[in-house]
Amino acid sequence: MLNQICHQLGTAPSLIRELFAYGLQQAAIVGAENVYDYSLGNPSIPAPAAVNQAICDILSDTDSIKVHGYSMAAGFEGTRTAIAENLNRRFGTNYKASNLFLTCGAAPALLSVIKALTVNSDSEIMAIAPFFPEYRPYAESNGAKLVVVPADTEAFQINMTALESLISPNTQGIIINSPNNPSGVVYSRQTLQTLAQLLSERAKEYGHPIYIIADEPYRELVYGNVEVPFIPEIYPDTIVCYSYSKSLSLPGERIGYVLVPDCVTDSSDVYAAVAGAGRAMGHVCPPTLIQLVIERCANEVPDLAAYDENRLLLHGALTEMGYECAKPDGAFYLFVKAPNGDANAFSQKAKLEHNLLVVPGDAFGCPGYMRLSYCVSNEMIRRSLPAFKTMIEAYQ
Ligand code: PLP
């Protein structure tokens, strides 16, 4: 006998991984220059030079235990203080090291928060379509239900009418991911204020807090001066899950955090439950070396020029050809409407006829759309454009 949830997760195919593997296979046959792989969201801009320098300095200056030993479960005080100071400077807050719990990226941060909020099998965690597919296993493996709010396919903000009808006394938390994977859309202040108002009213009515779980790996990836509102400022019961995977191009180093501000209802209990959830999952501490790097590099910012150039090129070219696309203000994704509404058929045809790899939106809870990750080379985008053109012409 095996745990069926785990077995199913371990055997379920991942379309994104399959497309990526197909791309590698085809590259060996037809040449890498003839494969146009928009499947994976693997950051392509280099990590800031200061990060690499910090790694070298720390390795040459510091003794083995300090670099390679365990830290306390919550992470080094110095690293957490550096992060708190960075947030305080940018958002006018007053966070301390004790508000932060370091994790191996956003994935375990989300898992820990969801586990901490799952009281029993009736507990519900909400997600807004389109959403990062891993939210489902994060919720369901913890015994919670994932309740999905259908997409607002007009503006890819939040379908408030649907949300209002789906929220219930069992709603423990609602995951808000902005800038969004897969749509690339940033939720406006107006959207977040309306959400905050609704959640406050329902929390009052139900007699318990409804937490926003702000999933923020793309916070820093925003273009053209668009505002990414800081959600704890708008809704006090917000727990932030952050990651340096995308902002500093460090997904393989596994570093991020949970932020539990003091203004969160029962904040010290929430923090303790997050720490306990991490403990229950065998989360001892994130890698020590990268914690020390973040302590030195907490104020580093990414150079987004290459992503922005890709975004403008791809969005401009596709819309000119007649494709429709969600407003791409953030992250590194375009969410494109399939010309005949069948994204699976489009993806399959593009793959087989052009080695053009795009991910159908079904996995993100939004059929009929396709995700294109533009964290790729600018040349690849240019080379892929004739394939996009041939594809849309086939549907016209
Ligand atoms: N949340 C979203 C929306 C993501 O897109 C990702 C990764 O792609 C994660 C969380 C997990 O990120 P991490 O690498 O920090 O675990």
mmCIF file of N, CA, C and O and ligand atoms in Angstrom, residues 105-107 110 132 135 177 181 215 217-218 243 245-246 254, ligand 1:
data_model
loop_
_atom_site.group_PDB
_atom_site.id
_atom_site.type_symbol
_atom_site.label_atom_id
_atom_site.label_comp_id
_atom_site.label_asym_id
_atom_site.label_seq_id
_atom_site.Cartn_x
_atom_site.Cartn_y
_atom_site.Cartn_z
ATOM 1 N N GLY A 105 12.726 28.820 -1.217
ATOM 2 C CA GLY A 105 11.927 29.345 -2.326
ATOM 3 C C GLY A 105 10.465 29.502 -1.959
ATOM 4 O O GLY A 105 10.060 29.285 -0.806
ATOM 5 N N ALA A 106 9.668 29.887 -2.977
ATOM 6 C CA ALA A 106 8.239 30.140 -2.733
ATOM 7 C C ALA A 106 7.459 28.847 -2.541
ATOM 8 O O ALA A 106 6.459 28.825 -1.820
ATOM 9 N N ALA A 107 7.912 27.764 -3.172
ATOM 10 C CA ALA A 107 7.145 26.514 -3.088
ATOM 11 C C ALA A 107 6.987 26.052 -1.630
ATOM 12 O O ALA A 107 5.857 25.900 -1.149
ATOM 13 N N LEU A 110 4.796 28.502 0.390
ATOM 14 C CA LEU A 110 3.351 28.319 0.178
ATOM 15 C C LEU A 110 2.851 27.071 0.892
ATOM 16 O O LEU A 110 1.808 27.084 1.548
ATOM 17 N N PHE A 132 -0.999 29.105 -10.917
ATOM 18 C CA PHE A 132 0.151 28.196 -10.924
ATOM 19 C C PHE A 132 -0.341 26.788 -10.530
ATOM 20 O O PHE A 132 -0.899 26.623 -9.436
ATOM 21 N N TYR A 135 -0.453 24.845 -7.001
ATOM 22 C CA TYR A 135 -1.309 25.166 -5.845
ATOM 23 C C TYR A 135 -2.194 23.971 -5.477
ATOM 24 O O TYR A 135 -2.502 23.753 -4.314
ATOM 25 N N ASN A 177 -1.608 35.875 -6.692
ATOM 26 C CA ASN A 177 -0.311 35.839 -7.372
ATOM 27 C C ASN A 177 -0.264 36.962 -8.413
ATOM 28 O O ASN A 177 -0.879 36.874 -9.459
ATOM 29 N N ASN A 181 1.573 34.377 -12.892
ATOM 30 C CA ASN A 181 1.922 33.249 -13.751
ATOM 31 C C ASN A 181 0.640 32.449 -13.908
ATOM 32 O O ASN A 181 0.130 31.964 -12.899
ATOM 33 N N ASP A 215 1.471 35.307 -3.114
ATOM 34 C CA ASP A 215 2.548 34.523 -3.728
ATOM 35 C C ASP A 215 3.309 35.463 -4.667
ATOM 36 O O ASP A 215 2.812 35.813 -5.732
ATOM 37 N N PRO A 217 6.711 35.612 -6.251
ATOM 38 C CA PRO A 217 8.037 35.433 -6.857
ATOM 39 C C PRO A 217 8.328 36.444 -7.968
ATOM 40 O O PRO A 217 9.486 36.640 -8.310
ATOM 41 N N TYR A 218 7.256 37.049 -8.516
ATOM 42 C CA TYR A 218 7.472 37.966 -9.656
ATOM 43 C C TYR A 218 7.350 39.436 -9.257
ATOM 44 O O TYR A 218 7.238 40.301 -10.122
ATOM 45 N N SER A 243 10.145 34.793 -3.148
ATOM 46 C CA SER A 243 11.239 33.952 -3.637
ATOM 47 C C SER A 243 12.242 34.809 -4.388
ATOM 48 O O SER A 243 11.864 35.778 -5.049
ATOM 49 N N SER A 245 13.979 33.277 -6.673
ATOM 50 C CA SER A 245 14.187 32.449 -7.869
ATOM 51 C C SER A 245 14.155 33.280 -9.137
ATOM 52 O O SER A 245 14.971 33.106 -10.037
ATOM 53 N N LYS A 246 13.184 34.166 -9.247
ATOM 54 C CA LYS A 246 13.015 34.937 -10.480
ATOM 55 C C LYS A 246 13.666 36.316 -10.339
ATOM 56 O O LYS A 246 14.268 36.805 -11.286
ATOM 57 N N ARG A 254 17.453 27.892 -4.318
ATOM 58 C CA ARG A 254 16.363 27.640 -3.380
ATOM 59 C C ARG A 254 16.375 28.575 -2.165
ATOM 60 O O ARG A 254 16.779 28.181 -1.067
HETATM 61 N N1 PLP B 1 4.576 30.530 -7.409
HETATM 62 C C1 PLP B 1 4.552 30.810 -8.721
HETATM 63 C C2 PLP B 1 3.438 31.617 -9.255
HETATM 64 C C3 PLP B 1 5.562 30.337 -9.568
HETATM 65 O O1 PLP B 1 5.510 30.630 -10.874
HETATM 66 C C4 PLP B 1 6.613 29.552 -9.010
HETATM 67 C C5 PLP B 1 7.657 29.005 -9.872
HETATM 68 O O2 PLP B 1 7.646 29.055 -11.071
HETATM 69 C C6 PLP B 1 6.590 29.304 -7.632
HETATM 70 C C7 PLP B 1 5.564 29.804 -6.865
HETATM 71 C C8 PLP B 1 7.672 28.492 -6.987
HETATM 72 O O3 PLP B 1 8.875 29.188 -7.024
HETATM 73 P P1 PLP B 1 10.187 28.753 -6.266
HETATM 74 O O4 PLP B 1 11.199 28.456 -7.288
HETATM 75 O O5 PLP B 1 10.597 29.941 -5.487
HETATM 76 O O6 PLP B 1 9.874 27.614 -5.384
#
